[in-house]
Coordinates of C-alpha atoms and ligand atoms in Angstrom, one line a residue:
M1 CA -37.7 -59.9 42.1
K2 CA -38.1 -56.9 44.2
E3 CA -34.6 -57.6 45.6
R4 CA -33.3 -58.0 42.1
L5 CA -34.6 -54.5 41.0
Q6 CA -33.2 -52.7 44.1
Q7 CA -29.8 -54.4 43.5
L8 CA -29.9 -53.4 39.7
Q9 CA -30.5 -49.9 40.7
Q10 CA -27.7 -49.8 43.2
E11 CA -25.2 -51.4 40.7
A12 CA -26.4 -48.8 37.9
L13 CA -26.2 -45.7 40.2
E14 CA -22.6 -46.9 41.1
K15 CA -21.6 -47.4 37.5
I16 CA -23.1 -44.0 36.7
E17 CA -21.1 -42.4 39.4
Q18 CA -17.9 -44.0 38.2
A19 CA -18.3 -43.0 34.5
S20 CA -15.5 -40.5 33.8
D21 CA -16.7 -39.5 30.3
L22 CA -19.5 -39.4 28.0
K23 CA -18.7 -42.5 26.3
A24 CA -18.5 -44.6 29.4
L25 CA -21.7 -43.1 30.5
N26 CA -23.5 -44.0 27.3
E27 CA -22.2 -47.6 27.9
V28 CA -24.0 -47.7 31.3
R29 CA -27.1 -46.3 29.6
V30 CA -27.2 -49.1 27.0
A31 CA -26.4 -51.8 29.5
Y32 CA -29.1 -51.0 32.0
L33 CA -31.9 -49.3 30.0
G34 CA -31.4 -50.9 26.5
K35 CA -33.9 -53.3 25.2
K36 CA -31.7 -56.3 26.2
G37 CA -31.0 -54.9 29.5
P38 CA -31.8 -56.6 32.8
I39 CA -34.7 -54.3 33.7
T40 CA -36.5 -55.2 30.4
E41 CA -35.8 -58.8 31.4
V42 CA -37.4 -58.4 34.9
L43 CA -40.5 -56.9 33.3
R44 CA -40.7 -59.8 30.9
G45 CA -40.7 -62.2 33.7
M46 CA -43.7 -60.6 35.3
G47 CA -46.1 -63.2 33.6
A48 CA -45.0 -65.6 36.3
L49 CA -46.3 -63.3 39.2
S50 CA -49.5 -63.4 41.0
P51 CA -52.1 -60.7 40.0
E52 CA -51.5 -59.0 43.3
E53 CA -47.9 -58.8 43.0
R54 CA -47.8 -57.6 39.3
P55 CA -48.7 -53.9 39.8
V56 CA -46.3 -53.7 42.8
I57 CA -43.4 -55.0 40.8
G58 CA -44.4 -53.0 37.8
A59 CA -44.4 -49.7 39.8
L60 CA -41.2 -50.6 41.5
A61 CA -39.6 -51.3 38.0
N62 CA -40.7 -47.9 36.6
E63 CA -39.3 -46.3 39.8
V64 CA -36.0 -48.0 39.3
R65 CA -35.8 -47.1 35.6
Q66 CA -36.7 -43.4 36.3
A67 CA -34.0 -43.3 39.1
I68 CA -31.3 -44.6 36.7
Q69 CA -32.6 -42.3 33.9
S70 CA -32.5 -39.2 36.1
A71 CA -29.0 -40.2 37.5
L72 CA -27.8 -40.6 34.0
E73 CA -29.2 -37.2 32.9
A74 CA -27.6 -35.4 36.0
K75 CA -24.3 -37.2 35.4
Q76 CA -24.4 -36.2 31.6
A77 CA -24.9 -32.6 32.3
K78 CA -22.1 -32.6 34.7
L79 CA -19.7 -34.4 32.2
E80 CA -20.6 -31.9 29.4
Q81 CA -20.0 -29.0 31.6
E82 CA -16.6 -30.4 32.5
E83 CA -15.8 -30.9 29.0
V84 CA -16.6 -27.2 28.1
E85 CA -14.5 -26.0 31.1
K86 CA -11.6 -28.1 29.9
K87 CA -11.9 -26.8 26.3
L88 CA -12.0 -23.2 27.6
A89 CA -8.9 -23.7 29.8
A90 CA -6.9 -25.2 26.9
E91 CA -8.0 -22.2 24.7
A92 CA -7.4 -19.5 27.3
I93 CA -5.7 -16.4 26.1
D94 CA -3.3 -14.8 28.5
V95 CA -4.0 -11.1 27.9
T96 CA -1.1 -10.1 30.0
L97 CA 1.4 -11.4 27.4
P98 CA 3.1 -8.8 25.4
G99 CA 1.7 -8.7 22.0
R100 CA 3.8 -9.7 18.8
P101 CA 4.8 -6.7 16.9
V102 CA 3.0 -6.6 13.4
R103 CA 5.7 -5.9 10.8
R104 CA 5.0 -2.6 9.0
G105 CA 6.1 -1.9 5.5
N106 CA 7.3 1.5 4.3
H107 CA 6.9 3.6 1.3
H108 CA 9.6 3.4 -1.4
P109 CA 11.9 6.3 -1.1
L110 CA 10.8 7.5 -4.6
T111 CA 7.1 7.4 -3.7
R112 CA 8.0 9.3 -0.4
V113 CA 9.8 12.1 -2.4
I114 CA 7.1 12.3 -5.0
E115 CA 4.4 12.6 -2.4
E116 CA 6.3 15.1 -0.4
I117 CA 6.8 17.3 -3.6
E118 CA 3.2 16.8 -4.6
D119 CA 2.0 18.0 -1.1
L120 CA 4.3 21.0 -1.3
F121 CA 2.9 22.2 -4.7
I122 CA -0.8 21.4 -3.8
G123 CA -0.1 23.8 -0.9
M124 CA 0.6 26.5 -3.5
G125 CA -2.7 25.7 -5.3
Y126 CA -1.4 23.4 -8.0
T127 CA -3.4 20.4 -9.1
I128 CA -2.1 17.1 -10.1
A129 CA -2.2 16.0 -13.7
E130 CA -1.5 12.6 -15.1
G131 CA -1.2 11.0 -18.5
P132 CA -0.3 7.9 -20.5
E133 CA 3.2 6.5 -20.4
V134 CA 2.6 5.1 -23.8
E135 CA 2.5 8.3 -25.8
K136 CA 2.1 9.7 -29.3
D137 CA 5.1 11.2 -30.9
Y138 CA 2.9 14.3 -31.3
Y139 CA 2.6 14.9 -27.6
N140 CA 6.0 13.8 -26.6
F141 CA 7.9 16.0 -29.0
E142 CA 6.0 18.0 -31.8
A143 CA 3.6 19.8 -29.4
L144 CA 6.6 20.6 -27.4
N145 CA 8.4 22.5 -30.2
L146 CA 10.5 19.4 -31.1
P147 CA 9.5 18.6 -34.7
K148 CA 10.6 15.5 -36.5
G149 CA 14.3 15.7 -37.2
H150 CA 15.0 18.3 -34.4
P151 CA 18.4 17.7 -33.1
A152 CA 17.4 17.9 -29.4
R153 CA 15.5 14.6 -30.1
D154 CA 18.7 12.8 -29.9
M155 CA 19.1 13.6 -26.1
Q156 CA 15.8 11.7 -25.6
D157 CA 16.1 8.5 -27.6
S158 CA 13.1 6.3 -26.6
F159 CA 11.6 2.9 -27.0
Y160 CA 9.3 3.0 -29.9
I161 CA 6.2 0.9 -30.4
T162 CA 5.6 2.2 -33.8
E163 CA 6.9 5.1 -35.8
E164 CA 4.3 7.3 -34.0
I165 CA 3.9 5.8 -30.6
L166 CA 6.6 5.6 -28.0
L167 CA 7.3 5.3 -24.4
R168 CA 7.2 8.9 -23.2
T169 CA 10.6 10.3 -22.5
H170 CA 9.3 13.0 -20.0
T171 CA 6.2 14.0 -18.3
S172 CA 6.0 17.1 -20.6
P173 CA 3.4 15.4 -22.8
V174 CA 0.9 15.8 -19.9
Q175 CA 1.6 19.5 -20.0
A176 CA 0.8 19.5 -23.8
R177 CA -2.4 17.7 -23.2
T178 CA -3.6 19.7 -20.3
M179 CA -3.0 22.9 -22.2
E180 CA -5.0 21.5 -25.3
K181 CA -7.7 20.7 -22.9
H182 CA -7.9 24.2 -21.7
Q183 CA -8.7 25.3 -25.3
G184 CA -6.8 28.6 -25.0
R185 CA -8.2 29.8 -21.6
G186 CA -6.0 30.1 -18.4
P187 CA -5.1 29.8 -15.9
V188 CA -3.3 26.4 -15.9
K189 CA -1.6 25.4 -12.7
I190 CA -0.5 21.8 -12.7
I191 CA 2.1 19.4 -11.6
C192 CA 2.6 16.2 -13.5
P193 CA 4.4 13.3 -11.7
G194 CA 5.1 10.0 -13.4
K195 CA 7.3 7.3 -14.8
V196 CA 9.4 8.1 -18.0
Y197 CA 11.7 6.0 -20.3
R198 CA 14.8 6.6 -22.2
R199 CA 17.1 4.3 -24.2
D200 CA 20.0 4.8 -21.8
N201 CA 22.5 2.3 -20.6
D202 CA 22.1 1.9 -16.8
D203 CA 24.9 3.2 -14.7
A204 CA 25.2 5.0 -11.3
T205 CA 23.5 8.0 -12.6
H206 CA 21.5 6.8 -15.7
S207 CA 18.4 4.4 -15.7
H208 CA 16.2 3.4 -18.6
Q209 CA 13.3 4.0 -16.4
F210 CA 13.0 6.9 -14.0
T211 CA 10.5 9.4 -12.6
Q212 CA 9.9 13.1 -13.2
I213 CA 7.8 15.7 -11.8
E214 CA 7.1 18.8 -13.9
G215 CA 5.1 21.8 -13.1
L216 CA 3.4 24.2 -15.5
V217 CA 1.8 27.6 -14.9
V218 CA 0.0 29.5 -17.8
D219 CA -1.8 32.7 -17.2
E220 CA -1.9 36.4 -17.9
N221 CA 1.2 38.2 -16.5
I222 CA 3.3 35.3 -15.6
R223 CA 6.9 36.5 -15.2
M224 CA 10.2 35.0 -14.6
S225 CA 10.3 36.4 -11.1
D226 CA 7.1 34.1 -10.3
L227 CA 9.2 31.1 -11.4
K228 CA 12.0 32.1 -9.3
G229 CA 9.9 32.8 -6.2
T230 CA 8.1 29.4 -6.6
L231 CA 11.2 27.4 -7.0
R232 CA 13.0 29.2 -3.9
E233 CA 10.0 28.3 -1.9
F234 CA 10.3 24.7 -3.1
A235 CA 13.8 24.6 -2.3
R236 CA 13.5 25.9 1.2
K237 CA 10.8 23.5 2.0
M238 CA 12.6 20.6 0.5
F239 CA 16.2 21.2 1.5
G240 CA 15.9 23.7 4.6
K241 CA 14.7 27.2 5.3
D242 CA 18.1 28.9 4.7
R243 CA 18.5 27.7 1.1
E244 CA 19.0 30.2 -1.9
I245 CA 18.6 29.2 -5.5
R246 CA 20.4 30.5 -8.5
F247 CA 19.7 30.4 -12.3
R248 CA 22.1 29.6 -15.0
P249 CA 21.3 30.0 -18.6
S250 CA 20.4 26.7 -20.5
F251 CA 18.6 25.4 -23.3
F252 CA 15.4 23.5 -23.6
P253 CA 13.4 23.5 -26.9
F254 CA 10.1 24.0 -25.0
T255 CA 11.2 27.0 -22.9
E256 CA 12.7 30.4 -23.8
P257 CA 14.6 31.5 -21.9
S258 CA 15.7 28.3 -20.2
V259 CA 17.6 27.9 -17.0
E260 CA 19.4 25.3 -14.9
V261 CA 18.5 25.8 -11.1
D262 CA 21.0 25.2 -8.5
V263 CA 20.3 25.2 -4.8
S264 CA 22.9 26.4 -2.1
C265 CA 24.3 23.2 -0.6
F266 CA 22.4 22.0 2.4
H267 CA 25.2 20.0 3.5
C268 CA 27.9 22.7 3.9
G269 CA 25.7 25.8 3.7
G270 CA 27.6 26.9 0.5
H271 CA 31.1 26.9 1.7
G272 CA 32.1 24.0 -0.5
C273 CA 32.1 20.2 0.3
S274 CA 32.2 16.8 -1.3
V275 CA 28.3 16.8 -1.8
C276 CA 28.5 20.2 -3.8
K277 CA 32.0 19.2 -5.4
G278 CA 33.4 22.2 -3.6
T279 CA 31.1 24.7 -5.5
G280 CA 28.7 25.5 -2.7
W281 CA 25.8 24.7 -5.1
I282 CA 24.0 21.8 -6.3
E283 CA 22.0 21.4 -9.5
I284 CA 18.4 20.2 -8.8
L285 CA 16.2 21.0 -11.8
G286 CA 15.6 22.6 -15.2
A287 CA 13.0 25.4 -15.9
G288 CA 12.1 28.3 -18.1
M289 CA 9.4 30.5 -19.6
V290 CA 7.1 28.4 -21.9
H291 CA 8.1 28.9 -25.5
P292 CA 5.6 30.9 -27.5
N293 CA 5.5 28.1 -30.1
V294 CA 4.3 25.7 -27.4
L295 CA 1.5 28.0 -26.2
E296 CA 0.4 28.5 -29.7
M297 CA 0.3 24.8 -30.6
A298 CA -1.8 24.2 -27.5
G299 CA -4.3 26.9 -28.7
F300 CA -3.2 29.8 -26.4
D301 CA -2.7 33.2 -27.6
S302 CA 1.0 33.9 -26.8
K303 CA 0.4 37.7 -26.9
K304 CA -2.0 37.3 -24.0
Y305 CA -0.6 34.5 -22.0
T306 CA 2.8 33.6 -20.7
G307 CA 3.9 30.8 -18.4
F308 CA 6.6 29.1 -16.8
A309 CA 7.4 25.4 -16.5
F310 CA 10.0 23.4 -14.5
G311 CA 11.0 19.7 -14.2
M312 CA 13.0 17.7 -11.9
G313 CA 13.9 14.1 -11.3
P314 CA 12.6 12.7 -7.9
E315 CA 15.6 10.2 -8.0
R316 CA 18.2 13.1 -8.0
I317 CA 16.2 14.8 -5.2
A318 CA 16.1 11.5 -3.2
M319 CA 19.8 10.8 -3.8
L320 CA 20.7 14.4 -2.5
K321 CA 18.3 14.2 0.3
Y322 CA 19.3 10.6 1.6
G323 CA 22.8 10.5 0.5
I324 CA 22.2 7.6 -2.1
D325 CA 25.1 7.1 -4.4
D326 CA 23.6 4.9 -7.2
I327 CA 20.4 5.5 -9.0
R328 CA 20.1 1.7 -9.6
H329 CA 19.3 1.1 -5.9
F330 CA 15.8 2.5 -6.5
Y331 CA 14.9 -0.3 -9.0
Q332 CA 16.6 -3.2 -7.7
N333 CA 14.1 -4.1 -5.0
D334 CA 16.8 -5.0 -2.6
I335 CA 14.9 -5.1 0.7
R336 CA 17.9 -4.2 2.8
F337 CA 18.1 -0.8 0.9
L338 CA 14.2 -0.1 1.0
Q339 CA 14.2 -1.0 4.8
Q340 CA 16.6 1.9 5.7
F341 CA 13.6 4.4 4.7
H342 CA 11.4 2.9 7.4
R343 CA 11.3 6.1 9.5
V344 CA 13.3 8.7 7.7
Ligands
ZN1 ZN1 28.5 21.5 0.1

């Protein structure tokens, strides 16, 4: 019986040593230490032994059991450690590999131009004002000296929601709303960027939806020379430091006098080229002194206050700046077009 136990111990230790994974090790454990295992069987047969032999064999059986038990535990710890190492090796990250570049998006060219213009005017002390795109006829037309039936309304046909509510045709209603909020007290110094809508047929230079940025200054002693100085500063920051501007008489119902503003050609420097159609000048915006009627309707005393306003199309500025030949590119979301402005 003693020999049988020693033999079992040796067998078990060999099998433990050979076990290559945790599953095999567990099979050895069940085979030798389980309730139906050979050691339990030996202990059951102890009844046949003499009283002197019993404690000796019992002690030996316990020793054998403990030896197998600790061999199993040691092997299990070793196998577990190996498994962790194997897993770590499989998941290893090679930090010396060059990284995969992250694809960066870019701002839409219009957003870029609008933000550039905003920054420029914020630098001159303006604040940004915004208003609703679905607008009342009153703010879009009437408050801007365009009463119902005024012929100039024909130039700005819109999309009507009802008789009195429409998609705004320009950002000027924001000016009317802001002046109204000031309750007749200056100064007002704002720029209003935003989307506007007109019932135009889309072609290379027209879009039924486009953007505008307008500026408005109302205070005491605002003169046309202030307007000219402001716009010259704008033109130089936007198109280059040697730019000059010129005013040509024009008509807008909400300003008097009104002007079209040209900038000297940034492409040829004013000698004449295809960009400026040989004239040396490029039209960039409309402007003028705020019409007294507009001031009065917004609650300002037109004897005390004067002001200037200007408005431009970021599409036109972007087309000039980046040499884009068709306004529809801005709204077609063609990724090949938009990607060109990645690092302009
Ligand atoms: Zn030119």
